[in-house]
PDB file of C-alpha atoms in Angstrom:
ATOM      1  CA  MET A  24      16.208  10.288 -41.507  1.00  0.00           C
ATOM      2  CA  SER A  25      12.437   9.953 -41.762  1.00  0.00           C
ATOM      3  CA  VAL A  26      10.328   7.602 -39.728  1.00  0.00           C
ATOM      4  CA  LEU A  27       8.827   5.067 -42.105  1.00  0.00           C
ATOM      5  CA  THR A  28       6.420   2.230 -41.473  1.00  0.00           C
ATOM      6  CA  ARG A  29       6.794  -0.821 -43.687  1.00  0.00           C
ATOM      7  CA  ILE A  30       3.900  -3.235 -44.074  1.00  0.00           C
ATOM      8  CA  PRO A  31       5.209  -6.335 -45.839  1.00  0.00           C
ATOM      9  CA  ALA A  32       1.833  -8.119 -45.889  1.00  0.00           C
ATOM     10  CA  PRO A  33      -1.390  -6.172 -45.226  1.00  0.00           C
ATOM     11  CA  ASP A  34      -4.371  -8.248 -44.100  1.00  0.00           C
ATOM     12  CA  GLY A  35      -5.604 -10.397 -46.965  1.00  0.00           C
ATOM     13  CA  VAL A  36      -2.518  -9.858 -49.168  1.00  0.00           C
ATOM     14  CA  ALA A  37       0.096 -12.571 -49.674  1.00  0.00           C
ATOM     15  CA  ALA A  38       3.517 -11.728 -48.252  1.00  0.00           C
ATOM     16  CA  ALA A  39       6.034 -10.371 -50.748  1.00  0.00           C
ATOM     17  CA  ALA A  40       9.418 -12.056 -51.127  1.00  0.00           C
ATOM     18  CA  HIS A  41      11.564  -9.089 -52.213  1.00  0.00           C
ATOM     19  CA  TYR A  42       9.677  -5.910 -51.244  1.00  0.00           C
ATOM     20  CA  SER A  43       7.157  -4.375 -48.838  1.00  0.00           C
ATOM     21  CA  HIS A  44       3.592  -3.969 -50.109  1.00  0.00           C
ATOM     22  CA  VAL A  45       3.141  -0.656 -48.284  1.00  0.00           C
ATOM     23  CA  VAL A  46       5.549   1.976 -46.963  1.00  0.00           C
ATOM     24  CA  LEU A  47       4.290   5.168 -45.348  1.00  0.00           C
ATOM     25  CA  GLY A  48       5.882   8.128 -43.652  1.00  0.00           C
ATOM     26  CA  THR A  49       5.683  11.848 -43.039  1.00  0.00           C
ATOM     27  CA  GLY A  50       8.141  14.358 -44.440  1.00  0.00           C
ATOM     28  CA  ARG A  51       9.531  15.821 -47.669  1.00  0.00           C
ATOM     29  CA  PHE A  52       8.803  13.776 -50.794  1.00  0.00           C
ATOM     30  CA  VAL A  53      11.841  13.129 -53.004  1.00  0.00           C
ATOM     31  CA  ALA A  54      11.556  11.739 -56.549  1.00  0.00           C
ATOM     32  CA  ILE A  55      14.712  10.343 -58.167  1.00  0.00           C
ATOM     33  CA  ALA A  56      14.603  10.010 -61.948  1.00  0.00           C
ATOM     34  CA  GLY A  57      15.400   6.655 -63.496  1.00  0.00           C
ATOM     35  CA  GLN A  58      19.124   6.052 -63.083  1.00  0.00           C
ATOM     36  CA  LEU A  59      21.172   4.379 -65.796  1.00  0.00           C
ATOM     37  CA  PRO A  60      24.547   2.583 -65.641  1.00  0.00           C
ATOM     38  CA  LEU A  61      26.591   5.671 -66.468  1.00  0.00           C
ATOM     39  CA  ASP A  62      29.684   6.915 -64.655  1.00  0.00           C
ATOM     40  CA  GLU A  63      30.344  10.560 -63.707  1.00  0.00           C
ATOM     41  CA  GLN A  64      31.495  11.346 -67.253  1.00  0.00           C
ATOM     42  CA  GLY A  65      28.378   9.803 -68.819  1.00  0.00           C
ATOM     43  CA  ARG A  66      30.178   6.652 -70.001  1.00  0.00           C
ATOM     44  CA  LEU A  67      28.509   3.251 -69.897  1.00  0.00           C
ATOM     45  CA  VAL A  68      29.671   0.984 -67.073  1.00  0.00           C
ATOM     46  CA  GLY A  69      29.524  -2.781 -67.679  1.00  0.00           C
ATOM     47  CA  GLU A  70      28.571  -3.285 -71.304  1.00  0.00           C
ATOM     48  CA  GLY A  71      26.640  -6.567 -71.410  1.00  0.00           C
ATOM     49  CA  ASP A  72      27.284  -7.119 -67.671  1.00  0.00           C
ATOM     50  CA  ALA A  73      24.096  -6.950 -65.570  1.00  0.00           C
ATOM     51  CA  THR A  74      26.009  -7.101 -62.261  1.00  0.00           C
ATOM     52  CA  ALA A  75      28.276  -4.158 -63.116  1.00  0.00           C
ATOM     53  CA  GLN A  76      25.354  -2.148 -64.480  1.00  0.00           C
ATOM     54  CA  ALA A  77      23.234  -2.831 -61.381  1.00  0.00           C
ATOM     55  CA  ARG A  78      26.041  -1.715 -59.060  1.00  0.00           C
ATOM     56  CA  GLN A  79      26.493   1.522 -61.031  1.00  0.00           C
ATOM     57  CA  VAL A  80      22.761   2.208 -61.055  1.00  0.00           C
ATOM     58  CA  PHE A  81      22.601   1.821 -57.256  1.00  0.00           C
ATOM     59  CA  GLU A  82      25.683   4.014 -56.821  1.00  0.00           C
ATOM     60  CA  ASN A  83      23.966   6.678 -58.925  1.00  0.00           C
ATOM     61  CA  LEU A  84      20.803   6.321 -56.836  1.00  0.00           C
ATOM     62  CA  ARG A  85      22.890   6.716 -53.650  1.00  0.00           C
ATOM     63  CA  ARG A  86      24.470   9.898 -54.999  1.00  0.00           C
ATOM     64  CA  CYS A  87      21.104  11.331 -56.055  1.00  0.00           C
ATOM     65  CA  LEU A  88      19.586  10.544 -52.666  1.00  0.00           C
ATOM     66  CA  ALA A  89      22.548  12.202 -50.932  1.00  0.00           C
ATOM     67  CA  GLY A  90      22.018  15.272 -53.089  1.00  0.00           C
ATOM     68  CA  ALA A  91      18.499  15.512 -51.654  1.00  0.00           C
ATOM     69  CA  GLY A  92      19.700  14.952 -48.088  1.00  0.00           C
ATOM     70  CA  ALA A  93      18.372  11.399 -48.113  1.00  0.00           C
ATOM     71  CA  THR A  94      19.710   7.846 -47.821  1.00  0.00           C
ATOM     72  CA  PHE A  95      18.438   4.438 -48.829  1.00  0.00           C
ATOM     73  CA  ASP A  96      16.771   4.282 -45.382  1.00  0.00           C
ATOM     74  CA  ASP A  97      14.373   6.972 -46.663  1.00  0.00           C
ATOM     75  CA  VAL A  98      13.370   5.131 -49.861  1.00  0.00           C
ATOM     76  CA  VAL A  99       9.707   4.149 -49.963  1.00  0.00           C
ATOM     77  CA  LYS A 100       9.482   2.878 -53.566  1.00  0.00           C
ATOM     78  CA  LEU A 101      11.794   1.519 -56.262  1.00  0.00           C
ATOM     79  CA  THR A 102      10.766   0.817 -59.834  1.00  0.00           C
ATOM     80  CA  PHE A 103      12.999  -1.508 -61.856  1.00  0.00           C
ATOM     81  CA  PHE A 104      12.900  -1.371 -65.644  1.00  0.00           C
ATOM     82  CA  VAL A 105      14.792  -4.255 -67.267  1.00  0.00           C
ATOM     83  CA  THR A 106      15.202  -5.432 -70.827  1.00  0.00           C
ATOM     84  CA  ASP A 107      15.189  -9.025 -69.551  1.00  0.00           C
ATOM     85  CA  MET A 108      13.823 -10.376 -66.250  1.00  0.00           C
ATOM     86  CA  ALA A 109      17.011 -12.452 -66.055  1.00  0.00           C
ATOM     87  CA  HIS A 110      18.704  -9.215 -64.842  1.00  0.00           C
ATOM     88  CA  MET A 111      16.604  -9.076 -61.652  1.00  0.00           C
ATOM     89  CA  PRO A 112      18.988 -11.210 -59.519  1.00  0.00           C
ATOM     90  CA  ALA A 113      21.793  -8.721 -60.259  1.00  0.00           C
ATOM     91  CA  LEU A 114      19.527  -5.837 -59.255  1.00  0.00           C
ATOM     92  CA  ARG A 115      18.429  -7.618 -56.069  1.00  0.00           C
ATOM     93  CA  ALA A 116      22.073  -8.250 -55.164  1.00  0.00           C
ATOM     94  CA  ALA A 117      22.989  -4.588 -55.743  1.00  0.00           C
ATOM     95  CA  ARG A 118      19.962  -3.496 -53.732  1.00  0.00           C
ATOM     96  CA  ALA A 119      21.007  -5.828 -50.883  1.00  0.00           C
ATOM     97  CA  GLU A 120      24.372  -4.008 -50.724  1.00  0.00           C
ATOM     98  CA  HIS A 121      22.464  -0.819 -49.826  1.00  0.00           C
ATOM     99  CA  ILE A 122      19.149  -1.859 -48.254  1.00  0.00           C
ATOM    100  CA  PRO A 123      18.801  -4.580 -45.596  1.00  0.00           C
ATOM    101  CA  ASP A 124      15.930  -7.067 -45.843  1.00  0.00           C
ATOM    102  CA  ASP A 125      14.131  -5.544 -42.846  1.00  0.00           C
ATOM    103  CA  ARG A 126      13.955  -2.119 -44.579  1.00  0.00           C
ATOM    104  CA  LEU A 127      12.763  -3.109 -48.048  1.00  0.00           C
ATOM    105  CA  PRO A 128      10.755  -0.452 -49.884  1.00  0.00           C
ATOM    106  CA  ALA A 129       7.704  -1.053 -52.025  1.00  0.00           C
ATOM    107  CA  ALA A 130       8.810  -2.090 -55.508  1.00  0.00           C
ATOM    108  CA  SER A 131       7.723  -2.825 -59.046  1.00  0.00           C
ATOM    109  CA  ALA A 132       9.635  -4.638 -61.783  1.00  0.00           C
ATOM    110  CA  VAL A 133       8.762  -4.084 -65.426  1.00  0.00           C
ATOM    111  CA  GLN A 134      10.291  -5.765 -68.460  1.00  0.00           C
ATOM    112  CA  VAL A 135      10.536  -3.298 -71.326  1.00  0.00           C
ATOM    113  CA  ALA A 136      11.269  -3.807 -75.011  1.00  0.00           C
ATOM    114  CA  ALA A 137      14.071  -1.246 -74.900  1.00  0.00           C
ATOM    115  CA  LEU A 138      15.576   1.598 -72.907  1.00  0.00           C
ATOM    116  CA  VAL A 139      16.860   4.911 -74.264  1.00  0.00           C
ATOM    117  CA  ARG A 140      20.048   3.248 -75.581  1.00  0.00           C
ATOM    118  CA  PRO A 141      20.363  -0.408 -76.619  1.00  0.00           C
ATOM    119  CA  GLU A 142      23.400  -1.082 -74.381  1.00  0.00           C
ATOM    120  CA  PHE A 143      21.422  -0.242 -71.221  1.00  0.00           C
ATOM    121  CA  LEU A 144      20.123  -3.414 -69.563  1.00  0.00           C
ATOM    122  CA  MET A 145      18.288  -1.628 -66.731  1.00  0.00           C
ATOM    123  CA  GLU A 146      17.061   1.616 -65.239  1.00  0.00           C
ATOM    124  CA  VAL A 147      15.837   2.210 -61.672  1.00  0.00           C
ATOM    125  CA  GLU A 148      13.834   5.108 -60.241  1.00  0.00           C
ATOM    126  CA  ALA A 149      13.262   5.826 -56.560  1.00  0.00           C
ATOM    127  CA  PHE A 150      10.879   7.712 -54.313  1.00  0.00           C
ATOM    128  CA  ALA A 151      11.835   8.704 -50.779  1.00  0.00           C
ATOM    129  CA  VAL A 152      10.353  10.507 -47.794  1.00  0.00           C
ATOM    130  CA  VAL A 153      12.794  12.586 -45.760  1.00  0.00           C
ATOM    131  CA  ALA A 154      12.058  13.925 -42.267  1.00  0.00           C
ATOM    132  CA  PRO A 155      11.098  17.604 -42.328  1.00  0.00           C
TER     133      PRO A 155
END
C-alpha cells in the first residue's frame, strides 16, 4: 500500500462534501480505464437500475486495481461519468462500500449526453499510486 496524503480543504478552498481536493503520494502510477456495468462475460448488470450498475462498476474497479497490485486505499482520483446526476447517490453508496470517508480520493463528476451504449447509466475511471 502506498502512503498517501489527503488534503480535503487546502487554505482558501471550501471543504468538499464527498471528496478530497488534493491527494498526493509517491510510487507507481496506475490508470484504470473507465469501468462499465458489465459482468465477467460482458453482459450488462442492472438494466435501468443505477444501484446495481454502480455496484458492478465498483466491483470491476476493485478487480482492475487488484490486477495492478493495488486496492481502493491507493486510489487518488475517481472520475464519474453519468447520464443523469440523479445517479450520483447510487455511485456514492457503492463507493462508500469500498472507500471510508476518511480516505476519500479526489473526484470529478460529469454528466454526459450518452455513453458508448444507451443502456449504460454510468462509467467510472480511477487513478492510483502504489508503493514502489
